[in-house]
Tab-separated table of C-alpha atoms and ligand atoms in Angstrom:
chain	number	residue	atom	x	y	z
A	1	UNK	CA	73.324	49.446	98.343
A	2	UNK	CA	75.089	49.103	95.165
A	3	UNK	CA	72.379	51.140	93.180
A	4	UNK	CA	72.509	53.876	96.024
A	5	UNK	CA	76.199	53.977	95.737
A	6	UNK	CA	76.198	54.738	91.664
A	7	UNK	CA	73.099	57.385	92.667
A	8	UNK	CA	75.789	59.383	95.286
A	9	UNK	CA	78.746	59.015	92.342
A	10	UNK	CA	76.244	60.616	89.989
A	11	UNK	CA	75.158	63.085	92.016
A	12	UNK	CA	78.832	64.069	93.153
A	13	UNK	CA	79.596	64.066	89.305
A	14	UNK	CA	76.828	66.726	88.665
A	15	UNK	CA	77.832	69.254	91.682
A	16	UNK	CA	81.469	69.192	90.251
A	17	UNK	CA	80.274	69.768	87.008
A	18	UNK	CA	77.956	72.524	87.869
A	19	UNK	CA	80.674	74.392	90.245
A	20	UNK	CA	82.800	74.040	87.357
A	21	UNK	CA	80.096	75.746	85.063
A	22	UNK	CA	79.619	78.050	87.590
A	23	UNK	CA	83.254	79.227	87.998
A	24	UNK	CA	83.534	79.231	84.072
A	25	UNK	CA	81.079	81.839	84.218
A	26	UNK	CA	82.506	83.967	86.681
A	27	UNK	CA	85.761	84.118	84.751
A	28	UNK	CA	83.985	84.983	81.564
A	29	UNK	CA	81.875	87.917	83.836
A	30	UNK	CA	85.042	88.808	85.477
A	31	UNK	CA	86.715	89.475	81.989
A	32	UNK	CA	83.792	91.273	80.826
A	33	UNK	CA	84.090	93.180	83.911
A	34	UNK	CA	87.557	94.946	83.040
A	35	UNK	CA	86.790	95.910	79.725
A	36	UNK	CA	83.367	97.366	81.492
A	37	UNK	CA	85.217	99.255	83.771
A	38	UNK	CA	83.434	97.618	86.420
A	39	UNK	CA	86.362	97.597	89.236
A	40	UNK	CA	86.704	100.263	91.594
A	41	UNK	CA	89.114	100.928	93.874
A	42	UNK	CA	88.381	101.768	97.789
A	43	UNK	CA	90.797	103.175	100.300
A	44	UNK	CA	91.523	102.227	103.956
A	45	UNK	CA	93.603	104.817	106.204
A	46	UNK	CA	96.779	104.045	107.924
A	47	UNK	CA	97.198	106.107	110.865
A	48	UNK	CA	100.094	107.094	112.496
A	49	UNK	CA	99.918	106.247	115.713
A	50	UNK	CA	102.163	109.167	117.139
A	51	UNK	CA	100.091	111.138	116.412
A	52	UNK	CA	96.960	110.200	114.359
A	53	UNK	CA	98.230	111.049	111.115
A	54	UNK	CA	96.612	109.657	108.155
A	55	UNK	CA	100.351	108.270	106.697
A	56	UNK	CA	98.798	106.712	103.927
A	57	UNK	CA	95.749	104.518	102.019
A	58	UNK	CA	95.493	100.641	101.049
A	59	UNK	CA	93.919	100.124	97.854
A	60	UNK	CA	91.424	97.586	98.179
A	61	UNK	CA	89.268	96.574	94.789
A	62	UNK	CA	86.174	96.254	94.881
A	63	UNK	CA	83.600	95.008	91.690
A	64	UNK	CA	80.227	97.105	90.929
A	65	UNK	CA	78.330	94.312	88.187
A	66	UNK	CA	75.852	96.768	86.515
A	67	UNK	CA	72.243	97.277	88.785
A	68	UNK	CA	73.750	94.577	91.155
A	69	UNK	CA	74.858	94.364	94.806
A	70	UNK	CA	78.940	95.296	95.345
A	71	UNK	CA	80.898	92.449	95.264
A	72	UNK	CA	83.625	91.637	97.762
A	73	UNK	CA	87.271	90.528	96.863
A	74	UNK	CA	86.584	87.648	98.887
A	75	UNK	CA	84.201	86.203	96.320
A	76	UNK	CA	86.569	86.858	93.526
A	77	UNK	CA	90.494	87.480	93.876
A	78	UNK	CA	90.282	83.093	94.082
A	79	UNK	CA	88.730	82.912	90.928
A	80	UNK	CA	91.121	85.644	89.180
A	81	UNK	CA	94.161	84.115	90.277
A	82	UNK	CA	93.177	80.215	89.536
A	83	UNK	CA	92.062	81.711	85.782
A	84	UNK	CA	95.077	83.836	85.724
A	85	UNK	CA	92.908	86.924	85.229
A	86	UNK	CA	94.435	88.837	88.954
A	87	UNK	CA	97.547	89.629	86.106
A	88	UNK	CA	95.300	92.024	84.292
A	89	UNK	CA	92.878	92.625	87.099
A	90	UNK	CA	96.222	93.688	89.347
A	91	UNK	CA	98.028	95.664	86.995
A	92	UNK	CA	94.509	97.599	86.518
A	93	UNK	CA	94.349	98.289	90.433
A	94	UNK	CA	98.153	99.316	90.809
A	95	UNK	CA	97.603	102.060	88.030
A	96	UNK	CA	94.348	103.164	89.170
A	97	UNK	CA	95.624	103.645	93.005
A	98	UNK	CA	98.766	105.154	91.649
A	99	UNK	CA	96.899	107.817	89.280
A	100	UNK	CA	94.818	108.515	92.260
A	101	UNK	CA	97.067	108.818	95.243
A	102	UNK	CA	99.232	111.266	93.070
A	103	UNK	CA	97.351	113.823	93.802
A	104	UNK	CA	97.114	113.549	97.126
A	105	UNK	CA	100.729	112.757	97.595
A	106	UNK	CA	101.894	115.877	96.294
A	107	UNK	CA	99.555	117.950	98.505
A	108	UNK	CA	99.879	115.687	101.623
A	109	UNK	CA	102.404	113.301	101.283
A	110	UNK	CA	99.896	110.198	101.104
A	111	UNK	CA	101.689	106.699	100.432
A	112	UNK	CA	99.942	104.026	99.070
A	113	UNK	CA	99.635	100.375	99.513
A	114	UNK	CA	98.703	97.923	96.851
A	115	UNK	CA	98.122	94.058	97.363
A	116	UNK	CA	99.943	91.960	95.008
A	117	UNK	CA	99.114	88.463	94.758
A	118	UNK	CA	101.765	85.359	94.376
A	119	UNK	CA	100.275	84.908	90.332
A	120	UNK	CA	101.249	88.475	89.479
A	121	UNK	CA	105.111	88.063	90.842
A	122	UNK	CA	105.090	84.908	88.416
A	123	UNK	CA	105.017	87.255	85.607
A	124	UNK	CA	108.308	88.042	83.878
A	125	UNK	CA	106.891	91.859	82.904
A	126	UNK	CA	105.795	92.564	86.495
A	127	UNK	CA	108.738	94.637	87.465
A	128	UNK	CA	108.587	96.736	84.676
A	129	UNK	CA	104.712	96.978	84.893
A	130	UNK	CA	105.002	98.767	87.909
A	131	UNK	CA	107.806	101.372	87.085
A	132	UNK	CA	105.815	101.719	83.947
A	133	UNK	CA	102.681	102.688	86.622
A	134	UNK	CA	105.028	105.265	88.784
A	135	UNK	CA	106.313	106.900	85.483
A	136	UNK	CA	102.211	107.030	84.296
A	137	UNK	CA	100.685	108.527	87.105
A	138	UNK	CA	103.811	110.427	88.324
A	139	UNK	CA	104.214	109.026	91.218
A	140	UNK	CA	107.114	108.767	92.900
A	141	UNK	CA	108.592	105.085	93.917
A	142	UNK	CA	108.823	106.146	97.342
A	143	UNK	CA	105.431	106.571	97.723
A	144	UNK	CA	104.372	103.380	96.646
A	145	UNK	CA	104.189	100.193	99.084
A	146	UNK	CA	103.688	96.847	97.470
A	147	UNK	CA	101.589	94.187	100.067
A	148	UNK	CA	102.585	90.734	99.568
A	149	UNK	CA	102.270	87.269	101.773
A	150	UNK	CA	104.916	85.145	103.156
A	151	UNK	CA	104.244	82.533	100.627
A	152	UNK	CA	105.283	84.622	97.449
A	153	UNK	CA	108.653	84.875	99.152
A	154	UNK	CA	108.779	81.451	100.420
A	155	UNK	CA	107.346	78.228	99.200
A	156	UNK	CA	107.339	74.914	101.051
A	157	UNK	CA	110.474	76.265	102.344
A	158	UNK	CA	112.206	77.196	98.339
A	159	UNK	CA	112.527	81.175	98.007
A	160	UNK	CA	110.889	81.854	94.720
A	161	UNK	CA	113.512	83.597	92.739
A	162	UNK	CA	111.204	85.581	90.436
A	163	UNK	CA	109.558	87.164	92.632
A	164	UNK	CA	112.700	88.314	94.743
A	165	UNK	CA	114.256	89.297	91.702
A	166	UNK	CA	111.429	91.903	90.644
A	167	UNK	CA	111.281	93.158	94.764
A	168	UNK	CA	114.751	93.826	94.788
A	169	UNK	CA	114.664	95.544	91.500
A	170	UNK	CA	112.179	97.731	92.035
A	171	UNK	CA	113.351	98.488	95.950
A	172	UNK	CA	116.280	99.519	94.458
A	173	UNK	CA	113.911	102.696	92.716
A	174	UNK	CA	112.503	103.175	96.109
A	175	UNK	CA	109.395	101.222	96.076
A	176	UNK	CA	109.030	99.425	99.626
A	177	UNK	CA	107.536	96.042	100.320
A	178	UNK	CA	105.342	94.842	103.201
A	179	UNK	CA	104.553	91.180	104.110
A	180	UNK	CA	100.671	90.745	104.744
A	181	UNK	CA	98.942	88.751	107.550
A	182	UNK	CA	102.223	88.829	109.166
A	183	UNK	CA	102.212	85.640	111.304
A	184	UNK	CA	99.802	83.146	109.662
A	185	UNK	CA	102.027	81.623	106.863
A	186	UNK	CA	104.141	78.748	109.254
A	187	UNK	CA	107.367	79.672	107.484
A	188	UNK	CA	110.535	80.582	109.002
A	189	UNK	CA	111.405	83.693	110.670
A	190	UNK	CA	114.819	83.833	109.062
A	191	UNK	CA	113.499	85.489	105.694
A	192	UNK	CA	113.017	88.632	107.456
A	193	UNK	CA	116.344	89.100	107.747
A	194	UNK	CA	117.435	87.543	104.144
A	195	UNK	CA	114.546	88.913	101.731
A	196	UNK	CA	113.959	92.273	100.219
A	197	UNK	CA	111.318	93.410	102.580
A	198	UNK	CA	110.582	96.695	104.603
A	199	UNK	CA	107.602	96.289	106.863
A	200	UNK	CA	105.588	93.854	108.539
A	201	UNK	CA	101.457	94.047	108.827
A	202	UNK	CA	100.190	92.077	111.909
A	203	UNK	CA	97.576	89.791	111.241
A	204	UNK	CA	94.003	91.133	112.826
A	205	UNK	CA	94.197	87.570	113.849
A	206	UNK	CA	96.460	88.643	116.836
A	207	UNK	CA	94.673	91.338	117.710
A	208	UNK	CA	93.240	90.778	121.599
A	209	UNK	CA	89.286	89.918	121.622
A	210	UNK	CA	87.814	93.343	122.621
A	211	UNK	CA	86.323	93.831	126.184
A	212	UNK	CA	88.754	91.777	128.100
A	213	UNK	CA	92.107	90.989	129.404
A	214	UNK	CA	93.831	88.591	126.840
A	215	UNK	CA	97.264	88.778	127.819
A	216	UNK	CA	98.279	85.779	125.103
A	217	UNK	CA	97.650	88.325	123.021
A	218	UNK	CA	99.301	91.120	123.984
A	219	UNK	CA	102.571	88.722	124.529
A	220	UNK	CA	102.508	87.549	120.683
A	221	UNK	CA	102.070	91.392	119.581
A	222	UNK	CA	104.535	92.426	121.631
A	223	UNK	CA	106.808	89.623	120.442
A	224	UNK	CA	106.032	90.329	116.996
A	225	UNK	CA	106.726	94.050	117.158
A	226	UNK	CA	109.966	93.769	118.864
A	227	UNK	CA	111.028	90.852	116.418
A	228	UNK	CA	110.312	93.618	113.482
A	229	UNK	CA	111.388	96.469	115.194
A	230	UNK	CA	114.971	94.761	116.084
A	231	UNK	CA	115.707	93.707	112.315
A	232	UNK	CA	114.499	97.556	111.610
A	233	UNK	CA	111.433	96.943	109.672
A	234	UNK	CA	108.203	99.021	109.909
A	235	UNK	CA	105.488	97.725	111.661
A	236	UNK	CA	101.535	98.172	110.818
A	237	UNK	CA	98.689	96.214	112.712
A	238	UNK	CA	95.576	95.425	111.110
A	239	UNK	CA	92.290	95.211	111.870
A	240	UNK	CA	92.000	97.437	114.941
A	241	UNK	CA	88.750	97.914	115.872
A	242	UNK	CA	88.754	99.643	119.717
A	243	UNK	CA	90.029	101.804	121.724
A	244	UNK	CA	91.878	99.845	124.039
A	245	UNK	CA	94.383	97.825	121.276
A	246	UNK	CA	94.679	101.510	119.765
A	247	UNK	CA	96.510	102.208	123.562
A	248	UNK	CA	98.050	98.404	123.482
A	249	UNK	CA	99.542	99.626	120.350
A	250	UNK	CA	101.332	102.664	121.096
A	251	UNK	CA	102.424	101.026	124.629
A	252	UNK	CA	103.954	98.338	122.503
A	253	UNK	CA	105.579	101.080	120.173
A	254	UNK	CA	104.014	100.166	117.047
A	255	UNK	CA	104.230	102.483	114.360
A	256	UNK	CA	100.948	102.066	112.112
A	257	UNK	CA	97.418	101.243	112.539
A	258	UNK	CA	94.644	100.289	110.194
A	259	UNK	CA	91.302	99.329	110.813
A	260	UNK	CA	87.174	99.978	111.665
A	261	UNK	CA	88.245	102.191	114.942
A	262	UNK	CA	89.804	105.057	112.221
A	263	UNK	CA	88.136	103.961	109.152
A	264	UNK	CA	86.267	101.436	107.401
A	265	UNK	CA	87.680	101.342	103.736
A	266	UNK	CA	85.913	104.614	101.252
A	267	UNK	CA	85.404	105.697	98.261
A	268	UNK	CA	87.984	107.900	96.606
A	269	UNK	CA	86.069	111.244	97.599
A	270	UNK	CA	85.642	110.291	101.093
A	271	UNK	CA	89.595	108.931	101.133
A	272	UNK	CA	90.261	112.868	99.899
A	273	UNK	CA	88.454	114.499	102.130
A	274	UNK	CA	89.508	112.427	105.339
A	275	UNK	CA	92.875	112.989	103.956
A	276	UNK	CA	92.256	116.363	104.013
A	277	UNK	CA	91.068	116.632	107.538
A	278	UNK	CA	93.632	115.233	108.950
A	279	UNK	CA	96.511	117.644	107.591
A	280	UNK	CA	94.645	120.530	109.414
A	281	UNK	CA	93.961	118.567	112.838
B	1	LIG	P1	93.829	92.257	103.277
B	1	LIG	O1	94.885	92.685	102.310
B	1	LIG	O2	94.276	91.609	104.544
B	1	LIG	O3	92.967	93.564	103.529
B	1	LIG	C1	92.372	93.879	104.766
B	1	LIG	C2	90.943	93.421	104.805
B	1	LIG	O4	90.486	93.554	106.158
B	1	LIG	C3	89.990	94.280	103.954
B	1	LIG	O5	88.926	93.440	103.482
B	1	LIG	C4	89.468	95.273	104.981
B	1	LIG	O6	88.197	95.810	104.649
B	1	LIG	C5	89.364	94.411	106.204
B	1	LIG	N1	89.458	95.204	107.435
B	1	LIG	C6	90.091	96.373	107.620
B	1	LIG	N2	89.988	96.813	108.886
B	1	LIG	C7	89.256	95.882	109.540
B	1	LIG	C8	88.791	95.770	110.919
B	1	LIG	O7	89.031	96.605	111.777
B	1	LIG	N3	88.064	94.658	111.216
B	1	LIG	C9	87.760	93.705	110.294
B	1	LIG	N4	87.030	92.653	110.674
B	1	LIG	N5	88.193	93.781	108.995
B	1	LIG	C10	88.934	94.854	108.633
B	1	LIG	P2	88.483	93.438	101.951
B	1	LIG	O8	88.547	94.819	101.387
B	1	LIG	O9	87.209	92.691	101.863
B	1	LIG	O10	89.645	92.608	101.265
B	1	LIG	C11	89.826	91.252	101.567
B	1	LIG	C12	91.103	90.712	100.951
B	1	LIG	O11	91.000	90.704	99.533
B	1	LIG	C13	92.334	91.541	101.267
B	1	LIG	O12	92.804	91.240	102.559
B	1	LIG	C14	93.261	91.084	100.162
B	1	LIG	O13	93.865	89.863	100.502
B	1	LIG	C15	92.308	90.860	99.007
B	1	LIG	N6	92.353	92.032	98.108
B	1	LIG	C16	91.689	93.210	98.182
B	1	LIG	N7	92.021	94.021	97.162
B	1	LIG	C17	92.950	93.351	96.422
B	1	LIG	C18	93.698	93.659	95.228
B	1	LIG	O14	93.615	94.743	94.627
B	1	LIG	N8	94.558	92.679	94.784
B	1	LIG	C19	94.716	91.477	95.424
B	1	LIG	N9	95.573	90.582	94.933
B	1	LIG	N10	94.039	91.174	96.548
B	1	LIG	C20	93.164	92.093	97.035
B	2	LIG	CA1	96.662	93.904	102.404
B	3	LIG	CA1	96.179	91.890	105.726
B	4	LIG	CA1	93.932	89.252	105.174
């Protein structure tokens, strides 16, 4: 028993070392990959709901290794933000989206969303990264919405002061400031009221199952919205996939919508073109 014990310590002691290997490498591909210019960038519609508007894109990166499958951020915004690489990775994605959207602002008045992880707000420079990306790509502030999660605001109950500090400087250009997967992060409900913030995305977690009644879910929408649309924040819902929570939705008066019912997210030309579209509808 004693011998079989060692055997399982051993074997635990070569899976950690081998995910440890294996993580190594990804970093060192991952770094490889930006000077590469292996990162792309694809864009997700956010409809209007009045009246089916495309309102604006979220940038959403995606990584192309050379004669390999596309990779999703799932398998490596972890790994970039444990190594510290999302800094350089994030900064690449803001200008990229920024440069892009531009373009399409000026003809059609497209805003555009950008995630922002915890790691980046760490960064002393952030704040001036991003005016640096506005001035760049001409942009104006206005037209740029930065995504973050509850916890980059508030951790274990301590609002993180650094990342406040660069929000509030750089909503006081213009730039606005969502919270992501609105509902999921357990803290309390009175930062909405205290921290620099402009909208609220609704977790696709809330969304009602498709198909049939689920009125649960249509009371913690409906909560949710009239919670954000009483302290005068914008409201988006993610991850709409039918028609049904579409008409849930506008019942409940919720301004934006994003998800597989309007658009999975494209490539840049098909962003344009269903961009496009949608002015002349
Ligand atoms: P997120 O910010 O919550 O982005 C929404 C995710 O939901 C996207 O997955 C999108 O493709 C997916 N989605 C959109 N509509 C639907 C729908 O109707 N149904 C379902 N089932 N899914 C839908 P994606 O592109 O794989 O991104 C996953 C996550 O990776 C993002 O979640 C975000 O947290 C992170 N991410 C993506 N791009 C960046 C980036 O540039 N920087 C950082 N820091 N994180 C990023
Ligand atoms: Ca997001
Ligand atoms: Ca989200
Ligand atoms: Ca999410």
């Amino acid at each position: 028993a004693k011998e079989a014990g060692r055997n399982q310590f051993v074997l635990y002691d070569d899976q950690l070392r081998e995910k440890r290997l294996a993580t190594a490498r990804t970093v060192e591909r991952l770094r490889e990959a930006l000077t590469r210019d292996e990162f792309l960038v694809h864009y997700q519609p956010l409809i209007r709901l009045a009246d089916e508007h495309i309102a604006g894109v979220e940038a959403l990166i995606r990584w192309q290794p050379a004669g390999e499958k596309m990779v999703p951020p799932d398998r490596f915004i972890g790994v970039s933000e444990d190594s510290g690489l999302i800094v350089p990775i994030g900064a690449w994605v803001l200008r990229e989206a920024c440069r892009v959207v531009a373009g399409w602002h000026h003809r059609h008045g497209t805003v555009i969303s950008v995630n922002v992880s915890p790691r980046q707000l760490r960064e002393p420079g952030f704040g001036l990264m991003v005016l640096d990306a506005l001035q760049t790509s001409g942009l104006p502030p206005q037209a740029l919405i930065l995504e973050i999660t509850e916890g980059v605001l508030v951790d274990s109950g301590l609002v993180t002061e650094q990342a406040i500090s660069h929000l509030s400087m750089l909503r006081s250009h213009g730039v606005r400031v969502a919270v992501d997967d609105f509902g999921t992060g357990y803290s309390s409900l009175a930062y909405l009221r205290d921290l620099p913030i402009d909208h609220v995305k609704i977790d696709r977690s809330f969304m009602p199952a498709p198909g049939q009644p689920d009125p649960a879910a249509r009371t913690l929408v409906k909560a949710i919205i009239d919670l954000a649309s009483g302290l005068r924040l914008g409201t988006i819902a993610e991850g709409v996939e039918t028609a049904e929570q579409v008409q849930l939705l506008r019942e409940l008066g919720c301004e934006r919508a994003q998800g597989f019912y309007f658009s999975r997210p494209v490539p840049e030309a098909d962003a344009a073109r269903l961009i496009g579209e949608s002015r002349d509808r």
